[in-house]
Amino acid sequence: MRILVVGGAGFIGSTSVETFVDAGHDVTVYDDLSTGHASAVVRPARLVRGQMEDRAHLTRVLRDERIEAVLHCAAKSLVGQSLLDPGLYYRNNVGGGVSLLDAMHAAGVTRLVFSSTAAVYGEPRRVPIAEADRTEPINPYGATKLAFEGAMRWFAASHDFQAISLRYFNVAGSTERNGEDHDPETHLMPLVLRVAAGEATHVQIFGQDYPTPDGTCIRDFIHVRDLAAAHLLALEATSEGDPSFEVYNLGSAAGFSVREVVEAARKVTGRAIPARVVKRRSGDPPVLVASSRRARRELGWQPQHSKLEQMLADAWAWKLTHPTGYSRPQRTDGTPVDRSTPRPGTPAPA
Ligand code: UDP
């Protein structure tokens, strides 16, 4: 399959690219490198640098590369930032996304998988959350992902798209070559590993007075490898049947509490990892766990790496081999990028 991965230089996108390349697919990445890393794109995948809003450029790339299916994982994805700057989120996640849909329609490409989020559900009325449950996002991040899903639905109906949206919560772990390198970093696991590595003095636990067994929030973590496998299964599923828009939740079916994550990280790393309880972070529901029964049944998805210890061990191994993340100079030249992409997996200079 000839696949375009929009946002393929980011954490989730680059890992998906690896999985597609390993499975023998021909992959092109389209990314503006605003948060992604050129060196995260494994060869022989090609990197084209471009903006989502540039519909003409996207259309050209889709045609020139004779793309058959698109994985869209380019998005602004920080809840706090989305509350401070909703316009940025609507421009990027909705405006940029619709530009992609238009470009696909213009180029005659109708197979699309979207990397969505369980934030579209907002505060769940029950857990585990099922696909048919009410969607009522509580921040612009979730609202813009849901708005884009709406656009996908109508493109499927009006332009014969076969589109699948995958909704999931917390992605963790890493492969040997690609891991998590965000700036700023706000996610629990990488922050815990920063403390383990001596880059910060302690972990802040945001609230220990939630109605959960140990008082800390419970989250549904999924290994990025399992997520990449789901992306591939979903892309394959778009080749069959009538034009459609489908939604699948992805999760590990069992959540872990913030305390459990810190405790497991201590075991995996052998480091002390001091933790301090501070006040709740606003907008954090006590328990977020998704039911993935539909994805397992219909896509044949079977998470294999999403054990807590394994996710932490893999992310820790990547951190040890990449102490400064992807801190190579980023290319600023045009497209397509040549084959001299620095080989991912090479430890960055200390
Ligand atoms: N969390 C925490 N300390 C941190 C970062 C996160 O206690 O330094 C908690 C956060 O309040 C939430 C859980 O860890 O309950 C997961 O947060 P994260 O930001 O990683 O992902 P989210 O669930 O918000 O997508």
Coordinates of C-alpha atoms and ligand atoms in Angstrom, one line a residue:
M1 CA 0.0 0.0 0.0
R2 CA 1.2 3.5 -0.7
I3 CA 0.5 5.4 2.5
L4 CA 0.8 9.1 3.4
V5 CA 1.3 9.7 7.1
V6 CA 0.4 13.3 7.9
G7 CA 2.2 14.2 11.1
G8 CA 4.5 11.2 10.6
A9 CA 7.5 12.9 12.3
G10 CA 5.7 13.0 15.7
F11 CA 5.7 10.4 18.5
I12 CA 2.7 8.4 17.3
G13 CA 3.2 9.1 13.6
S14 CA 6.8 8.1 13.5
T15 CA 6.2 4.8 15.3
S16 CA 3.3 4.1 12.9
V17 CA 5.7 4.8 10.0
E18 CA 8.1 2.3 11.4
T19 CA 5.4 -0.3 11.6
F20 CA 4.2 0.3 8.0
V21 CA 7.7 0.2 6.6
D22 CA 8.4 -3.0 8.5
A23 CA 5.2 -4.5 7.0
G24 CA 6.5 -3.7 3.5
H25 CA 4.4 -0.6 2.7
D26 CA 5.6 2.4 0.8
V27 CA 5.4 5.4 3.1
T28 CA 5.6 9.2 2.6
V29 CA 5.4 11.5 5.6
Y30 CA 3.9 15.0 5.4
D31 CA 4.8 17.1 8.4
D32 CA 5.5 20.8 9.2
L33 CA 8.1 19.8 11.9
S34 CA 6.4 22.2 14.3
T35 CA 6.6 19.6 17.0
G36 CA 7.9 16.6 15.2
H37 CA 11.5 15.6 14.4
A38 CA 12.9 15.0 10.9
S39 CA 15.3 12.3 12.3
A40 CA 12.3 10.3 13.6
V41 CA 11.3 9.4 10.1
V42 CA 12.8 6.0 9.3
R43 CA 14.1 5.2 5.9
P44 CA 13.0 4.4 3.3
A45 CA 10.0 6.5 4.2
R46 CA 10.3 10.0 2.5
L47 CA 9.7 13.2 4.4
V48 CA 7.9 16.1 2.7
R49 CA 7.9 19.2 4.8
G50 CA 4.6 21.2 4.4
Q51 CA 1.7 22.8 6.0
M52 CA -1.7 21.1 6.4
E53 CA -3.3 24.4 5.3
D54 CA -1.5 24.2 2.0
R55 CA -4.1 22.3 0.1
A56 CA -2.5 22.7 -3.3
H57 CA 0.8 21.3 -2.0
L58 CA -1.0 18.4 -0.3
T59 CA -2.9 17.6 -3.4
R60 CA 0.3 17.5 -5.4
V61 CA 2.0 15.2 -3.0
L62 CA -1.0 12.9 -2.9
R63 CA -0.9 12.7 -6.7
D64 CA 2.9 12.6 -7.2
E65 CA 3.3 9.9 -4.7
R66 CA 0.3 8.0 -6.0
I67 CA -1.1 7.7 -2.5
E68 CA -3.8 5.0 -1.8
A69 CA -4.5 5.7 1.9
V70 CA -3.8 8.4 4.4
L71 CA -3.1 8.2 8.2
H72 CA -3.8 11.6 9.8
C73 CA -2.0 12.2 13.1
A74 CA -1.0 15.8 12.8
A75 CA -2.6 17.9 15.5
K76 CA -2.1 20.3 18.3
S77 CA -2.7 18.1 21.3
L78 CA -2.1 20.0 24.6
V79 CA -5.3 20.4 26.6
G80 CA -4.0 23.4 28.6
Q81 CA -2.8 25.2 25.5
S82 CA -6.1 24.6 23.8
L83 CA -7.9 26.4 26.6
L84 CA -5.5 29.4 26.4
D85 CA -5.6 29.6 22.6
P86 CA -8.7 27.9 21.1
G87 CA -8.1 29.7 17.7
L88 CA -4.9 27.8 17.2
Y89 CA -6.7 24.5 17.8
Y90 CA -9.6 25.3 15.4
R91 CA -7.2 26.6 12.7
N92 CA -4.9 23.5 13.0
N93 CA -7.1 20.6 14.0
V94 CA -10.3 21.6 12.1
G95 CA -9.1 24.0 9.4
G96 CA -5.9 22.0 8.6
G97 CA -7.9 18.8 8.7
V98 CA -10.5 20.0 6.3
S99 CA -7.8 21.2 3.9
L100 CA -6.5 17.6 4.0
L101 CA -9.9 16.2 3.2
D102 CA -10.3 18.6 0.3
A103 CA -6.9 17.6 -1.0
M104 CA -7.8 14.0 -0.8
H105 CA -11.0 14.5 -2.6
A106 CA -9.2 16.5 -5.3
A107 CA -6.6 13.8 -5.7
G108 CA -9.2 11.0 -5.7
V109 CA -7.9 9.4 -2.5
T110 CA -10.7 8.2 -0.3
R111 CA -9.2 5.9 2.4
L112 CA -8.5 7.7 5.6
V113 CA -7.6 6.7 9.2
F114 CA -7.7 9.5 11.8
S115 CA -5.7 9.5 15.1
S116 CA -8.4 10.9 17.3
T117 CA -8.8 11.0 21.1
A118 CA -11.0 9.8 23.9
A119 CA -11.1 13.5 25.0
V120 CA -14.1 13.7 22.6
Y121 CA -16.1 12.0 25.4
G122 CA -15.5 14.7 28.0
E123 CA -16.4 13.6 31.6
P124 CA -17.7 10.0 31.1
R125 CA -20.9 9.0 32.7
R126 CA -19.6 5.4 32.9
V127 CA -16.4 3.5 32.4
P128 CA -15.2 1.7 30.4
I129 CA -16.4 4.1 27.7
A130 CA -18.0 2.7 24.6
E131 CA -18.1 4.2 21.2
A132 CA -21.8 5.0 21.3
D133 CA -21.5 6.9 24.6
R134 CA -22.2 10.6 24.7
T135 CA -19.5 12.9 23.2
E136 CA -19.3 16.2 25.2
P137 CA -15.8 17.4 25.1
I138 CA -14.7 19.7 28.0
N139 CA -11.9 21.5 26.2
P140 CA -11.1 22.9 22.7
Y141 CA -8.7 20.0 22.1
G142 CA -11.4 17.4 22.4
A143 CA -13.9 19.7 20.7
T144 CA -11.7 20.2 17.6
K145 CA -11.0 16.5 17.3
L146 CA -14.7 15.8 17.4
A147 CA -15.4 18.6 14.9
F148 CA -12.9 17.0 12.5
E149 CA -14.6 13.6 12.9
G150 CA -17.8 15.3 11.9
A151 CA -16.1 16.5 8.7
M152 CA -14.9 13.0 8.0
R153 CA -18.4 11.6 8.4
W154 CA -19.7 14.0 5.8
F155 CA -16.9 13.5 3.4
A156 CA -17.5 9.8 3.7
A157 CA -21.2 10.3 2.9
S158 CA -20.8 12.9 0.1
H159 CA -17.5 11.9 -1.5
D160 CA -17.5 8.1 -1.0
F161 CA -14.7 8.1 1.6
Q162 CA -13.9 5.0 3.7
A163 CA -12.9 6.6 6.9
I164 CA -12.0 5.3 10.4
S165 CA -11.4 7.3 13.6
L166 CA -9.5 5.8 16.4
R167 CA -10.1 7.2 19.9
Y168 CA -7.6 6.5 22.7
F169 CA -6.3 8.0 25.9
N170 CA -2.7 7.8 27.1
V171 CA 0.0 6.6 24.7
A172 CA 3.3 5.4 26.2
G173 CA 6.3 3.3 25.7
S174 CA 8.6 3.6 22.7
T175 CA 10.4 1.5 20.0
E176 CA 14.1 1.1 19.8
R177 CA 14.3 4.0 17.3
N178 CA 11.5 6.4 18.3
G179 CA 10.3 7.7 21.6
E180 CA 8.7 10.6 23.3
D181 CA 10.4 14.0 23.1
H182 CA 8.0 16.8 23.7
D183 CA 8.7 20.4 24.6
P184 CA 7.0 21.2 26.9
E185 CA 6.4 17.8 28.3
T186 CA 3.2 17.5 30.3
H187 CA 2.6 13.7 30.4
L188 CA 3.0 11.6 33.4
M189 CA 5.3 8.8 32.3
P190 CA 8.0 10.9 30.6
L191 CA 7.9 13.3 33.5
V192 CA 8.4 10.4 35.9
L193 CA 11.3 9.1 33.9
R194 CA 12.9 12.6 33.9
V195 CA 13.0 12.3 37.7
A196 CA 14.5 8.8 37.4
A197 CA 17.2 10.3 35.1
G198 CA 18.0 13.0 37.6
E199 CA 16.6 15.8 35.3
A200 CA 14.1 16.9 37.9
T201 CA 14.0 16.5 41.7
H202 CA 10.5 15.0 42.1
V203 CA 7.3 14.0 40.5
Q204 CA 4.2 16.1 41.3
I205 CA 1.1 13.9 41.9
F206 CA -1.9 16.1 41.0
G207 CA -4.3 15.2 43.8
Q208 CA -4.7 12.2 46.0
D209 CA -8.3 12.8 47.0
Y210 CA -10.1 11.2 44.0
P211 CA -12.7 8.5 44.5
T212 CA -10.3 5.8 43.4
P213 CA -8.7 3.0 45.5
D214 CA -5.4 4.9 46.2
G215 CA -6.9 8.4 45.7
T216 CA -5.0 9.2 42.5
C217 CA -6.5 9.4 39.0
I218 CA -6.7 6.2 36.9
R219 CA -5.8 6.3 33.2
D220 CA -5.8 3.9 30.3
F221 CA -2.3 3.6 28.9
I222 CA -1.6 2.0 25.6
H223 CA 1.8 1.1 24.1
V224 CA 2.7 3.1 21.0
R225 CA 3.6 -0.1 19.3
D226 CA 0.0 -1.4 19.9
L227 CA -1.4 1.8 18.6
A228 CA 0.7 1.6 15.5
A229 CA -0.6 -1.9 14.9
A230 CA -4.1 -0.6 15.2
H231 CA -3.4 2.1 12.7
L232 CA -2.3 -0.5 10.2
L233 CA -5.3 -2.8 10.8
A234 CA -7.6 0.2 10.4
L235 CA -5.9 1.3 7.1
E236 CA -6.3 -2.3 5.8
A237 CA -10.0 -2.3 6.8
T238 CA -10.6 0.8 4.7
S239 CA -10.0 -1.2 1.5
E240 CA -13.2 -3.2 1.9
G241 CA -16.9 -2.5 1.8
D242 CA -19.0 0.5 1.1
P243 CA -18.1 4.2 1.8
S244 CA -18.4 4.5 5.5
F245 CA -17.3 6.3 8.7
E246 CA -16.5 4.1 11.7
V247 CA -15.2 4.9 15.2
Y248 CA -13.2 2.5 17.4
N249 CA -11.9 3.0 20.9
L250 CA -8.5 1.7 21.7
G251 CA -7.4 1.0 25.3
S252 CA -5.7 -1.6 27.4
A253 CA -9.1 -2.4 29.1
A254 CA -7.4 -1.9 32.5
G255 CA -6.3 1.4 33.9
F256 CA -3.4 2.3 36.1
S257 CA -3.4 4.9 38.8
V258 CA -0.8 7.7 39.0
R259 CA 0.6 6.1 42.1
E260 CA 0.9 2.7 40.4
V261 CA 2.8 4.4 37.5
V262 CA 5.3 6.0 39.9
E263 CA 5.7 2.7 41.9
A264 CA 6.2 0.7 38.7
A265 CA 8.8 3.2 37.4
R266 CA 10.8 2.9 40.6
K267 CA 10.9 -0.9 40.1
V268 CA 11.8 -0.7 36.4
T269 CA 14.5 2.0 36.7
G270 CA 15.8 1.0 40.1
R271 CA 15.8 4.7 41.0
A272 CA 14.1 6.4 44.0
I273 CA 11.8 8.8 42.1
P274 CA 10.6 11.1 44.9
A275 CA 7.0 12.2 44.6
R276 CA 5.0 15.0 46.2
V277 CA 1.3 15.3 46.3
V278 CA 0.1 18.7 45.2
K279 CA -3.4 20.0 44.4
R280 CA -5.6 18.6 41.7
R281 CA -4.9 19.8 38.1
S282 CA -8.1 21.3 36.7
G283 CA -10.1 19.2 34.2
D284 CA -8.8 15.8 35.3
P285 CA -11.7 13.3 35.6
P286 CA -10.9 10.6 38.2
V287 CA -11.1 7.5 35.9
L288 CA -10.7 7.4 32.1
V289 CA -10.8 3.9 30.7
A290 CA -12.0 2.9 27.2
S291 CA -13.6 -0.3 26.1
S292 CA -11.9 -1.7 23.0
R293 CA -14.2 -4.6 22.4
R294 CA -15.3 -3.3 19.1
A295 CA -11.7 -2.8 17.8
R296 CA -10.8 -6.3 19.0
R297 CA -13.8 -7.9 17.4
E298 CA -14.0 -6.0 14.1
L299 CA -10.4 -5.0 13.4
G300 CA -8.8 -8.1 15.1
W301 CA -6.7 -5.8 17.3
Q302 CA -4.9 -7.5 20.1
P303 CA -2.7 -5.2 22.2
Q304 CA 0.5 -7.1 23.1
H305 CA 2.9 -4.6 24.6
S306 CA 0.6 -2.6 26.9
K307 CA 1.7 -4.0 30.3
L308 CA 2.6 -1.1 32.6
E309 CA 6.2 -2.4 33.3
Q310 CA 6.9 -3.0 29.6
M311 CA 5.7 0.5 28.6
L312 CA 8.0 2.0 31.3
A313 CA 10.9 -0.3 30.5
D314 CA 10.8 0.6 26.8
A315 CA 10.5 4.3 27.4
W316 CA 13.3 4.1 29.9
A317 CA 15.6 2.2 27.4
W318 CA 14.9 4.9 24.8
K319 CA 15.7 7.6 27.3
L320 CA 19.0 6.0 28.2
T321 CA 20.0 5.7 24.6
H322 CA 18.8 9.2 23.7
P323 CA 19.7 11.3 26.7
T324 CA 18.9 14.5 24.9
G325 CA 16.0 13.2 22.8
Y326 CA 16.2 14.2 19.1
S327 CA 18.4 17.1 19.7
R328 CA 19.9 17.2 16.3
P329 CA 19.7 20.4 14.3
Q330 CA 16.4 20.2 12.4
R331 CA 16.4 20.7 8.7
T332 CA 14.7 23.8 7.4
D333 CA 15.0 23.1 3.7
G334 CA 12.2 22.3 1.4
T335 CA 10.8 19.0 0.1
P336 CA 11.1 16.2 -0.6
V337 CA 13.9 15.5 1.9
D338 CA 16.8 13.5 0.6
R339 CA 17.9 10.1 1.8
S340 CA 20.6 11.5 4.0
T341 CA 18.2 11.7 6.9
P342 CA 20.3 10.9 10.1
R343 CA 19.7 7.4 11.1
P344 CA 17.1 7.3 13.9
G345 CA 18.2 5.2 16.8
T346 CA 21.7 6.7 16.9
P347 CA 22.2 8.1 20.3
A348 CA 22.2 11.9 20.3
P349 CA 25.4 13.6 21.4
A350 CA 25.5 14.1 25.1
Ligands
UDP1 N1 -0.2 13.7 36.3 C1 0.4 13.9 37.5 N2 1.6 14.6 37.5 C2 2.2 15.0 36.4 C3 1.5 14.8 35.1 C4 0.3 14.1 35.2 O1 -0.1 13.5 38.6 O2 3.3 15.6 36.5 C5 -1.5 13.0 36.3 C6 -2.6 13.8 35.7 O3 -3.3 14.6 36.7 C7 -3.6 12.7 35.2 C8 -2.6 11.6 34.8 O4 -1.4 11.9 35.5 O5 -4.4 12.2 36.3 C9 -2.3 11.5 33.4 O6 -2.0 12.9 32.9 P1 -1.3 13.1 31.5 O7 -1.1 14.6 31.4 O8 -0.1 12.3 31.4 O9 -2.4 12.6 30.4 P2 -3.9 13.0 30.3 O10 -4.7 11.9 31.0 O11 -4.2 14.3 30.8 O12 -4.1 12.9 28.8

